[in-house]
């Protein structure tokens, strides 16, 4: 058996040792210290030696964890500018009004969160008073990602600043009347205040990283110099368990995003209890961030701890702090000095002696109150250190007490996230603690009053002066009065109107060709932001590599293996393409940053993000809601779409439902174009609506979802006549009739209307021919470019009728007078075409690809799902037979003929 005490082999054993004797002397010195002074002293010396080596630039692995103490010693803290007493009064007013707002709202049953802001108040106040740059100065200001549960504190500050009034505070979480405040940071609901949605949790940190990265992209490409903007993301320690929270940490360090700071409020509690009951979340986060290449600043203990650390000559205190689990730290917050003496100090003889030197008041001050995140000068020092660090992003781990200043009933209690109100007595205790001039007589009928020192009070003037010096109010969102982008030349779109002749072209390729033409436009071409998650070659985009370049802050430090080829892999510091690797979530975060640059930076950018349709909405639909909330604009392109177009990949790759998910998002305009000219028409109209001259009543704050296909098919010319472009944009137009298709059904032949979308139009056209030639049925074919937009128009028409306005849905107007029943076909589940069923006056039925996808040929898959041309014929005959327009025997005959 292996001796467990023996020295284990090391990777250093593989390297030649030029002086084994010197190596042995160093090892012997370490052994001697260990024997003479103990293992803790030896470990301390080793850590200090590694710190010195790192400081001297020696290439050594970094320590992933440091002791459970502050990174910045008290003696090294910079002097905080400003008036500390004044800022304390401002913070007290904000604490009071945040708690009052939620408590008053509880009477209406709307709830809210009190404890989070109570723990994080100084983390925000120091930023607002000293660091966060506003939008009225040079550049774009800073970008603030506010923790969602802390929103009451931000509203309270805006109230003190005069940007909100009491009525609005009383409408917290009561928005229906139009004068309310949203529960969390929602730009769509409060677009003058909030810039970035941060709930659902986890999306904020991911978006913050890509926002900081996009800032660098804008600067590097010469669109706008935003090098002075800093991204601040305020997060909870429990939130860091969301996979999105840490998904892009290495991107931030790899690209040296020192324009980014995470501030993690480590109050050790999540929604139901401790974040790491039996472990230490701060140490875990430190190791994760250090391992990912971030600069880590820990601000754990307040000034009251300085005396204890000075007494810790043996290191026993630091060791004990490191070993006590978080849940026990939380318990100390609620227990008396005797308990802490016995449980914390009684575990080590050295600590027992230390405890004899300090009184109960000092113990309670340290364990109940004194945390790094609650002392403004320590938060200030951490922020200064973050901004001073270059070459990597910084994370600040600030330890706080959840529910701080709210009283013993709140502080560190497991249930405090669900506690929505304080009693009058608790408010009075809070008032006394914060020393606020609020009298008992102001509590009328048990209702807690809001507090405000007056518009001309010193606190308000100080707050406003600090913000003016930093560039205006924050947070704040600005929609700049941007001139509409000039429309690209018509020839870029018109070239698709003539069709592809005898050449088969997939609609994916048609879209890429369109973009290649649009990015060449001299006026708007540079504003396109192509985003792709490592599938550019799948979508035929490799031709864009050498012409546009792939963005990289390092450029291209190597010779690409395909440099001798025409379409070689080209990276550049001013590259236009964002090729993100295998991360749909990261690509969506890119898209969100680019799609909202018109507000964040006053620069209209036109992102298009192309992805496997199955791995877009299904994986990142939550980010699509975030995109809609943030009022983003751009084009999402679901490629290899449909349940039967991607051969061989199987169940996980076969998309039969992305339009269903897209239909749930009010900001998403979802299209399933069949032909290249339809794509061109939709993109042209999208550019007009989002970036050009939107018509009155049109909301430009939308984004488009286009499904495209990798199946090469003939692309027909755009039909002539009036209304085709309108029909493409609104969702439905007649592509042909049996007669215009050159088919000659018999006189008085039964007639049916076939509606097809996307790739299904081709099976529908084949079915049209079979119906005419083999069954004597005349079929007209319609292209349904958007079932969802047809439904939305119809819903608006219904709402108009309830208001007493006469309005006919577009789908009904389009099909008015069309003879026979309607059969709708798509490559998606039937729920997609069935969206319009109730507004179609004719008899209506549908075919779709319901169920799980399968691996097989396209033809076999379509036969399996019953959507191929022959299946359409049988379904059409069955529909006509029910109406008595063909013999029932024809249906049975057709099934047998086609082997169905």
Short mmCIF file of C-alpha atoms in Angstrom, two decimals, residues 272-711:
data_model
loop_
_atom_site.label_atom_id
_atom_site.label_comp_id
_atom_site.label_asym_id
_atom_site.label_seq_id
_atom_site.Cartn_x
_atom_site.Cartn_y
_atom_site.Cartn_z
CA UNK A 272 -35.03 30.25 1.80
CA UNK A 273 -31.93 30.13 3.97
CA UNK A 274 -28.13 30.21 3.88
CA UNK A 275 -26.42 30.19 0.48
CA UNK A 276 -23.81 27.71 1.72
CA UNK A 277 -25.01 26.53 5.12
CA UNK A 278 -22.09 24.15 5.77
CA UNK A 279 -19.49 25.97 3.71
CA UNK A 280 -18.33 29.51 2.92
CA UNK A 281 -19.78 31.19 -0.17
CA UNK A 282 -17.22 34.02 -0.14
CA UNK A 283 -14.31 31.59 -0.33
CA UNK A 284 -16.04 29.58 -3.03
CA UNK A 285 -16.70 32.68 -5.12
CA UNK A 286 -13.16 33.94 -4.60
CA UNK A 287 -11.73 30.68 -5.89
CA UNK A 288 -14.06 30.67 -8.89
CA UNK A 289 -13.30 34.23 -9.89
CA UNK A 290 -9.56 33.96 -9.25
CA UNK A 291 -9.50 30.73 -11.23
CA UNK A 292 -11.25 32.56 -14.05
CA UNK A 293 -8.62 35.30 -14.07
CA UNK A 294 -10.48 38.06 -12.22
CA UNK A 295 -9.09 40.50 -9.71
CA UNK A 296 -10.80 39.80 -6.37
CA UNK A 297 -11.33 42.38 -3.62
CA UNK A 298 -12.85 41.13 -0.36
CA UNK A 299 -14.49 43.62 1.98
CA UNK A 300 -15.70 41.39 4.79
CA UNK A 301 -15.13 43.01 8.18
CA UNK A 302 -15.76 46.47 9.53
CA UNK A 303 -13.43 48.63 11.60
CA UNK A 304 -14.53 47.09 14.90
CA UNK A 305 -12.62 43.98 13.91
CA UNK A 306 -9.30 45.84 13.70
CA UNK A 307 -8.69 45.44 17.44
CA UNK A 308 -9.36 41.70 17.26
CA UNK A 309 -6.99 41.18 14.34
CA UNK A 310 -4.26 43.12 16.17
CA UNK A 311 -4.63 40.70 19.09
CA UNK A 312 -4.38 37.68 16.76
CA UNK A 313 -0.64 37.06 17.11
CA UNK A 314 -1.03 33.29 16.64
CA UNK A 315 -3.37 33.34 13.65
CA UNK A 316 -6.06 31.55 15.67
CA UNK A 317 -8.72 34.17 14.88
CA UNK A 318 -8.14 34.01 11.13
CA UNK A 319 -8.19 30.21 11.24
CA UNK A 320 -11.47 30.22 13.17
CA UNK A 321 -13.09 32.68 10.77
CA UNK A 322 -12.05 30.48 7.88
CA UNK A 323 -13.52 27.29 9.38
CA UNK A 324 -16.85 28.57 10.75
CA UNK A 325 -19.60 27.76 8.20
CA UNK A 326 -21.85 30.51 6.93
CA UNK A 327 -24.96 29.26 8.69
CA UNK A 328 -23.15 29.56 12.03
CA UNK A 329 -22.04 33.12 11.20
CA UNK A 330 -25.70 33.85 10.58
CA UNK A 331 -26.55 32.35 13.98
CA UNK A 332 -23.98 34.57 15.73
CA UNK A 333 -25.88 37.55 14.31
CA UNK A 334 -28.90 36.60 16.42
CA UNK A 335 -27.23 35.37 19.67
CA UNK A 336 -25.88 37.09 22.77
CA UNK A 337 -22.25 37.62 23.75
CA UNK A 338 -22.16 34.62 26.06
CA UNK A 339 -23.11 32.27 23.25
CA UNK A 340 -20.47 33.78 20.94
CA UNK A 341 -17.79 33.54 23.63
CA UNK A 342 -18.51 29.87 24.14
CA UNK A 343 -19.10 28.76 20.56
CA UNK A 344 -16.67 30.94 18.60
CA UNK A 345 -13.89 31.79 21.05
CA UNK A 346 -14.16 28.63 23.15
CA UNK A 347 -12.93 26.39 20.34
CA UNK A 348 -9.24 27.34 20.73
CA UNK A 349 -7.17 28.16 23.86
CA UNK A 350 -5.61 31.16 22.10
CA UNK A 351 -9.07 32.53 21.32
CA UNK A 352 -10.19 31.97 24.90
CA UNK A 353 -7.34 34.20 26.04
CA UNK A 354 -8.15 36.77 23.38
CA UNK A 355 -11.80 36.90 24.49
CA UNK A 356 -10.71 37.81 28.00
CA UNK A 357 -9.26 41.05 26.61
CA UNK A 358 -12.47 42.30 24.99
CA UNK A 359 -15.84 43.19 26.46
CA UNK A 360 -19.30 41.99 25.51
CA UNK A 361 -20.09 45.25 23.74
CA UNK A 362 -17.11 44.77 21.43
CA UNK A 363 -18.12 41.19 20.70
CA UNK A 364 -21.67 42.21 19.83
CA UNK A 365 -20.44 45.12 17.72
CA UNK A 366 -18.18 42.81 15.73
CA UNK A 367 -20.61 39.94 15.23
CA UNK A 368 -23.87 41.89 14.92
CA UNK A 369 -22.94 45.09 13.10
CA UNK A 370 -19.42 45.46 11.80
CA UNK A 371 -19.32 44.21 8.20
CA UNK A 372 -17.26 45.54 5.34
CA UNK A 373 -20.32 46.17 3.19
CA UNK A 374 -21.88 48.38 5.89
CA UNK A 375 -18.97 50.80 6.26
CA UNK A 376 -18.79 53.49 3.58
CA UNK A 377 -15.03 54.02 3.74
CA UNK A 378 -14.40 50.31 3.17
CA UNK A 379 -16.80 50.19 0.23
CA UNK A 380 -15.14 53.33 -1.13
CA UNK A 381 -11.71 51.70 -0.84
CA UNK A 382 -12.93 48.60 -2.67
CA UNK A 383 -14.40 50.65 -5.53
CA UNK A 384 -11.20 52.69 -5.84
CA UNK A 385 -9.18 49.48 -6.01
CA UNK A 386 -11.48 48.08 -8.70
CA UNK A 387 -11.09 51.14 -10.93
CA UNK A 388 -7.33 51.23 -10.38
CA UNK A 389 -6.80 47.62 -11.42
CA UNK A 390 -5.89 47.24 -15.09
CA UNK A 391 -5.87 44.28 -17.40
CA UNK A 392 -8.67 42.26 -15.83
CA UNK A 393 -12.20 42.70 -14.46
CA UNK A 394 -12.73 43.01 -10.73
CA UNK A 395 -15.21 41.35 -8.43
CA UNK A 396 -15.89 42.89 -5.01
CA UNK A 397 -17.12 40.42 -2.40
CA UNK A 398 -18.78 42.61 0.20
CA UNK A 399 -20.06 40.88 3.33
CA UNK A 400 -23.29 42.28 4.77
CA UNK A 401 -26.20 41.33 7.00
CA UNK A 402 -29.49 40.75 5.23
CA UNK A 403 -32.11 42.95 6.86
CA UNK A 404 -29.51 45.27 8.43
CA UNK A 405 -31.08 48.19 10.40
CA UNK A 406 -34.56 46.66 10.10
CA UNK A 407 -34.45 45.29 13.64
CA UNK A 408 -33.94 41.95 15.32
CA UNK A 409 -37.04 40.58 13.65
CA UNK A 410 -35.39 40.82 10.25
CA UNK A 411 -31.62 40.67 10.53
CA UNK A 412 -30.25 37.33 9.32
CA UNK A 413 -33.59 35.53 9.69
CA UNK A 414 -34.11 32.77 7.14
CA UNK A 415 -37.58 34.04 6.32
CA UNK A 416 -36.66 37.69 5.76
CA UNK A 417 -36.93 37.47 1.98
CA UNK A 418 -40.62 36.72 2.37
CA UNK A 419 -41.21 39.33 5.09
CA UNK A 420 -42.98 42.25 3.42
CA UNK A 421 -43.58 44.76 6.19
CA UNK A 422 -42.52 46.18 9.51
CA UNK A 423 -44.86 46.99 12.36
CA UNK A 424 -45.26 50.58 13.58
CA UNK A 425 -43.15 49.76 16.64
CA UNK A 426 -40.41 48.33 14.42
CA UNK A 427 -40.47 51.47 12.31
CA UNK A 428 -40.12 53.62 15.40
CA UNK A 429 -37.12 51.56 16.50
CA UNK A 430 -35.66 51.95 13.03
CA UNK A 431 -36.28 55.71 13.17
CA UNK A 432 -34.40 55.97 16.43
CA UNK A 433 -31.53 53.87 15.16
CA UNK A 434 -31.21 55.99 12.00
CA UNK A 435 -31.81 59.24 13.95
CA UNK A 436 -34.49 60.49 11.57
CA UNK A 437 -36.70 63.48 12.46
CA UNK A 438 -40.02 61.66 12.15
CA UNK A 439 -42.46 62.15 15.00
CA UNK A 440 -44.94 59.65 16.43
CA UNK A 441 -47.79 61.93 15.33
CA UNK A 442 -46.89 61.33 11.70
CA UNK A 443 -48.02 57.69 12.01
CA UNK A 444 -51.69 58.27 11.17
CA UNK A 445 -54.05 55.30 11.56
CA UNK A 446 -51.08 52.98 11.74
CA UNK A 447 -49.75 54.02 8.32
CA UNK A 448 -46.02 54.61 8.19
CA UNK A 449 -45.18 58.00 6.65
CA UNK A 450 -42.66 58.66 3.92
CA UNK A 451 -39.79 60.82 5.01
CA UNK A 452 -38.29 63.75 3.13
CA UNK A 453 -36.18 66.59 4.55
CA UNK A 454 -37.51 69.06 1.97
CA UNK A 455 -36.58 69.94 -1.59
CA UNK A 456 -34.09 72.56 -0.42
CA UNK A 457 -32.68 70.54 2.46
CA UNK A 458 -28.88 70.16 2.70
CA UNK A 459 -29.18 66.41 2.06
CA UNK A 460 -31.04 66.95 -1.23
CA UNK A 461 -28.71 69.71 -2.38
CA UNK A 462 -25.69 67.54 -1.56
CA UNK A 463 -27.14 64.55 -3.41
CA UNK A 464 -27.91 66.63 -6.49
CA UNK A 465 -24.53 68.35 -6.46
CA UNK A 466 -22.74 65.01 -6.30
CA UNK A 467 -24.76 63.69 -9.20
CA UNK A 468 -24.22 66.87 -11.22
CA UNK A 469 -20.47 66.52 -10.74
CA UNK A 470 -20.67 62.92 -11.95
CA UNK A 471 -22.69 63.74 -15.07
CA UNK A 472 -26.34 63.74 -14.06
CA UNK A 473 -28.87 61.43 -12.43
CA UNK A 474 -28.43 57.69 -12.24
CA UNK A 475 -29.77 55.24 -13.04
CA UNK A 476 -31.22 56.86 -16.13
CA UNK A 477 -32.10 55.72 -19.62
CA UNK A 478 -31.93 58.10 -22.55
CA UNK A 479 -33.62 57.61 -25.91
CA UNK A 480 -31.57 59.90 -28.06
CA UNK A 481 -33.19 61.90 -30.82
CA UNK A 482 -31.41 59.95 -33.51
CA UNK A 483 -31.92 60.74 -37.15
CA UNK A 484 -33.48 57.79 -39.00
CA UNK A 485 -30.88 55.63 -40.69
CA UNK A 486 -30.97 56.08 -44.45
CA UNK A 487 -32.58 53.17 -46.23
CA UNK A 488 -30.14 50.98 -48.17
CA UNK A 489 -30.32 51.13 -51.94
CA UNK A 490 -33.33 49.29 -53.36
CA UNK A 491 -31.15 47.15 -55.60
CA UNK A 492 -30.00 45.12 -52.58
CA UNK A 493 -33.60 43.97 -52.10
CA UNK A 494 -34.88 44.07 -55.67
CA UNK A 495 -32.25 41.60 -56.84
CA UNK A 496 -34.27 38.86 -55.15
CA UNK A 497 -37.50 39.75 -56.94
CA UNK A 498 -36.50 38.00 -60.15
CA UNK A 499 -35.94 34.64 -58.49
CA UNK A 500 -33.08 32.18 -58.95
CA UNK A 501 -34.06 30.69 -62.31
CA UNK A 502 -32.87 27.10 -62.55
CA UNK A 503 -30.56 27.42 -59.54
CA UNK A 504 -31.65 25.92 -56.24
CA UNK A 505 -30.95 28.19 -53.26
CA UNK A 506 -31.72 27.66 -49.59
CA UNK A 507 -33.39 30.58 -47.84
CA UNK A 508 -30.51 30.55 -45.35
CA UNK A 509 -28.15 31.35 -48.19
CA UNK A 510 -30.55 33.96 -49.53
CA UNK A 511 -30.50 35.77 -46.20
CA UNK A 512 -26.70 35.65 -46.04
CA UNK A 513 -26.47 37.03 -49.59
CA UNK A 514 -28.79 39.86 -48.62
CA UNK A 515 -26.68 40.72 -45.58
CA UNK A 516 -23.50 40.66 -47.69
CA UNK A 517 -25.05 43.31 -49.90
CA UNK A 518 -26.35 45.37 -46.98
CA UNK A 519 -23.04 45.49 -45.11
CA UNK A 520 -21.47 47.01 -48.22
CA UNK A 521 -23.81 49.98 -48.02
CA UNK A 522 -21.62 53.07 -47.57
CA UNK A 523 -23.95 54.77 -45.10
CA UNK A 524 -25.29 51.98 -42.92
CA UNK A 525 -23.11 48.96 -43.67
CA UNK A 526 -20.79 49.51 -40.73
CA UNK A 527 -23.74 49.42 -38.32
CA UNK A 528 -24.55 45.78 -39.00
CA UNK A 529 -23.40 43.45 -36.22
CA UNK A 530 -23.31 39.82 -37.41
CA UNK A 531 -23.48 37.44 -34.44
CA UNK A 532 -23.05 33.70 -34.74
CA UNK A 533 -22.43 30.94 -32.15
CA UNK A 534 -19.65 29.02 -33.93
CA UNK A 535 -21.87 27.86 -36.81
CA UNK A 536 -20.94 30.39 -39.48
CA UNK A 537 -19.79 27.69 -41.91
CA UNK A 538 -23.01 25.74 -41.33
CA UNK A 539 -24.96 28.80 -42.44
CA UNK A 540 -22.69 29.63 -45.38
CA UNK A 541 -21.25 32.74 -43.74
CA UNK A 542 -17.55 31.93 -44.06
CA UNK A 543 -17.34 34.27 -47.04
CA UNK A 544 -17.82 37.13 -44.56
CA UNK A 545 -14.69 36.23 -42.58
CA UNK A 546 -12.04 37.87 -44.77
CA UNK A 547 -14.21 40.81 -45.82
CA UNK A 548 -15.62 41.80 -42.40
CA UNK A 549 -13.23 40.12 -40.00
CA UNK A 550 -14.02 38.49 -36.67
CA UNK A 551 -13.70 40.85 -33.72
CA UNK A 552 -10.85 40.10 -31.33
CA UNK A 553 -9.18 42.58 -28.98
CA UNK A 554 -5.84 40.91 -29.77
CA UNK A 555 -6.33 40.88 -33.52
CA UNK A 556 -4.69 37.84 -35.14
CA UNK A 557 -1.48 36.80 -33.40
CA UNK A 558 -1.08 33.63 -35.45
CA UNK A 559 -1.05 32.58 -39.08
CA UNK A 560 -4.39 30.88 -39.82
CA UNK A 561 -4.13 27.38 -41.17
CA UNK A 562 -6.30 28.34 -44.16
CA UNK A 563 -4.47 31.60 -44.96
CA UNK A 564 -3.81 30.48 -48.53
CA UNK A 565 -7.54 30.10 -49.18
CA UNK A 566 -9.91 32.79 -50.41
CA UNK A 567 -12.25 32.53 -47.42
CA UNK A 568 -9.66 32.25 -44.66
CA UNK A 569 -10.32 32.69 -40.95
CA UNK A 570 -9.52 36.33 -40.23
CA UNK A 571 -9.59 37.95 -36.80
CA UNK A 572 -9.05 41.69 -36.35
CA UNK A 573 -9.20 44.33 -33.63
CA UNK A 574 -11.80 46.16 -35.72
CA UNK A 575 -13.57 43.02 -36.91
CA UNK A 576 -17.29 43.30 -37.48
CA UNK A 577 -18.42 39.71 -36.82
CA UNK A 578 -18.98 38.47 -33.28
CA UNK A 579 -18.25 34.74 -33.44
CA UNK A 580 -18.94 33.67 -29.87
CA UNK A 581 -18.10 30.02 -29.79
CA UNK A 582 -20.61 27.47 -28.65
CA UNK A 583 -22.80 29.69 -26.50
CA UNK A 584 -26.30 30.67 -27.48
CA UNK A 585 -26.65 32.51 -24.17
CA UNK A 586 -23.53 34.57 -24.83
CA UNK A 587 -24.64 35.31 -28.36
CA UNK A 588 -28.00 36.53 -27.10
CA UNK A 589 -26.26 38.74 -24.56
CA UNK A 590 -24.24 40.17 -27.48
CA UNK A 591 -27.45 40.77 -29.39
CA UNK A 592 -29.07 42.55 -26.45
CA UNK A 593 -26.10 44.89 -26.03
CA UNK A 594 -26.01 45.69 -29.76
CA UNK A 595 -29.77 46.00 -30.17
CA UNK A 596 -30.03 48.60 -27.40
CA UNK A 597 -26.96 50.68 -28.31
CA UNK A 598 -29.34 53.31 -29.71
CA UNK A 599 -30.30 54.11 -26.11
CA UNK A 600 -27.20 53.06 -24.16
CA UNK A 601 -24.76 54.90 -26.40
CA UNK A 602 -26.88 56.92 -28.81
CA UNK A 603 -25.66 54.78 -31.70
CA UNK A 604 -28.10 52.75 -33.79
CA UNK A 605 -26.64 49.31 -34.48
CA UNK A 606 -28.31 46.59 -36.56
CA UNK A 607 -27.56 43.19 -35.07
CA UNK A 608 -28.53 39.94 -36.68
CA UNK A 609 -27.97 36.76 -34.76
CA UNK A 610 -28.22 33.54 -36.74
CA UNK A 611 -28.50 30.23 -34.91
CA UNK A 612 -29.92 26.73 -35.09
CA UNK A 613 -33.58 27.55 -34.56
CA UNK A 614 -33.94 24.64 -32.13
CA UNK A 615 -31.21 26.09 -29.90
CA UNK A 616 -32.41 29.68 -29.91
CA UNK A 617 -35.83 30.14 -28.40
CA UNK A 618 -35.83 26.79 -26.67
CA UNK A 619 -32.60 27.51 -24.80
CA UNK A 620 -32.64 31.26 -24.40
CA UNK A 621 -36.28 32.35 -24.45
CA UNK A 622 -35.78 34.02 -21.08
CA UNK A 623 -33.20 36.27 -22.71
CA UNK A 624 -35.69 37.04 -25.49
CA UNK A 625 -37.99 38.39 -22.78
CA UNK A 626 -35.06 40.37 -21.42
CA UNK A 627 -34.47 41.69 -24.95
CA UNK A 628 -38.11 42.77 -25.25
CA UNK A 629 -38.00 44.37 -21.82
CA UNK A 630 -34.86 46.31 -22.77
CA UNK A 631 -36.59 47.55 -25.95
CA UNK A 632 -34.03 45.92 -28.23
CA UNK A 633 -34.16 46.10 -32.02
CA UNK A 634 -32.69 43.73 -34.59
CA UNK A 635 -33.06 40.46 -36.46
CA UNK A 636 -33.01 37.00 -34.91
CA UNK A 637 -32.61 34.34 -37.57
CA UNK A 638 -33.53 30.76 -36.79
CA UNK A 639 -31.64 28.67 -39.34
CA UNK A 640 -32.14 25.00 -40.25
CA UNK A 641 -35.66 25.63 -39.06
CA UNK A 642 -38.64 23.31 -39.24
CA UNK A 643 -39.08 19.77 -37.99
CA UNK A 644 -38.16 17.97 -41.21
CA UNK A 645 -35.54 20.09 -43.00
CA UNK A 646 -32.45 19.04 -41.03
CA UNK A 647 -31.66 15.47 -42.01
CA UNK A 648 -29.94 13.01 -39.74
CA UNK A 649 -29.69 15.13 -36.60
CA UNK A 650 -32.72 13.75 -34.82
CA UNK A 651 -34.96 14.67 -31.95
CA UNK A 652 -32.89 17.36 -30.22
CA UNK A 653 -32.26 19.24 -33.46
CA UNK A 654 -35.70 19.13 -35.06
CA UNK A 655 -37.49 22.42 -34.45
CA UNK A 656 -41.23 22.12 -34.63
CA UNK A 657 -42.17 24.75 -32.10
CA UNK A 658 -39.94 27.86 -32.08
CA UNK A 659 -42.72 29.99 -33.67
CA UNK A 660 -45.00 28.93 -30.81
CA UNK A 661 -42.53 30.19 -28.23
CA UNK A 662 -41.83 33.33 -30.27
CA UNK A 663 -45.56 34.05 -30.44
CA UNK A 664 -45.65 34.42 -26.66
CA UNK A 665 -43.31 37.43 -26.78
CA UNK A 666 -45.19 40.64 -27.58
CA UNK A 667 -42.03 42.36 -28.86
CA UNK A 668 -41.16 39.58 -31.32
CA UNK A 669 -42.41 39.82 -34.89
CA UNK A 670 -42.23 36.21 -36.03
CA UNK A 671 -42.01 35.30 -39.73
CA UNK A 672 -41.69 32.01 -41.58
CA UNK A 673 -40.81 33.15 -45.12
CA UNK A 674 -40.92 30.67 -47.95
CA UNK A 675 -38.99 32.51 -50.65
CA UNK A 676 -35.94 34.73 -51.00
CA UNK A 677 -37.95 37.75 -52.12
CA UNK A 678 -40.11 37.43 -49.00
CA UNK A 679 -36.99 37.61 -46.81
CA UNK A 680 -35.83 40.71 -48.66
CA UNK A 681 -39.23 42.37 -48.29
CA UNK A 682 -39.45 41.59 -44.57
CA UNK A 683 -35.92 42.79 -43.83
CA UNK A 684 -36.49 45.98 -45.81
CA UNK A 685 -39.67 46.72 -43.87
CA UNK A 686 -37.97 45.83 -40.59
CA UNK A 687 -35.18 48.31 -41.25
CA UNK A 688 -37.77 50.98 -41.98
CA UNK A 689 -39.78 50.27 -38.85
CA UNK A 690 -36.91 49.85 -36.37
CA UNK A 691 -34.33 52.27 -37.77
CA UNK A 692 -36.05 54.47 -40.34
CA UNK A 693 -39.38 56.23 -40.55
CA UNK A 694 -41.91 54.22 -38.57
CA UNK A 695 -45.51 55.00 -39.43
CA UNK A 696 -47.73 56.61 -36.76
CA UNK A 697 -48.84 54.03 -34.21
CA UNK A 698 -46.00 51.64 -35.06
CA UNK A 699 -43.75 50.70 -32.17
CA UNK A 700 -40.10 50.69 -33.33
CA UNK A 701 -39.03 48.87 -30.18
CA UNK A 702 -39.56 45.42 -31.62
CA UNK A 703 -37.32 42.69 -32.96
CA UNK A 704 -37.83 40.26 -35.81
CA UNK A 705 -37.60 36.48 -35.76
CA UNK A 706 -37.13 34.94 -39.20
CA UNK A 707 -36.97 31.21 -39.78
CA UNK A 708 -34.80 30.13 -42.71
CA UNK A 709 -34.02 26.73 -44.18
CA UNK A 710 -30.93 24.88 -45.35
CA UNK A 711 -32.82 22.98 -48.09
#
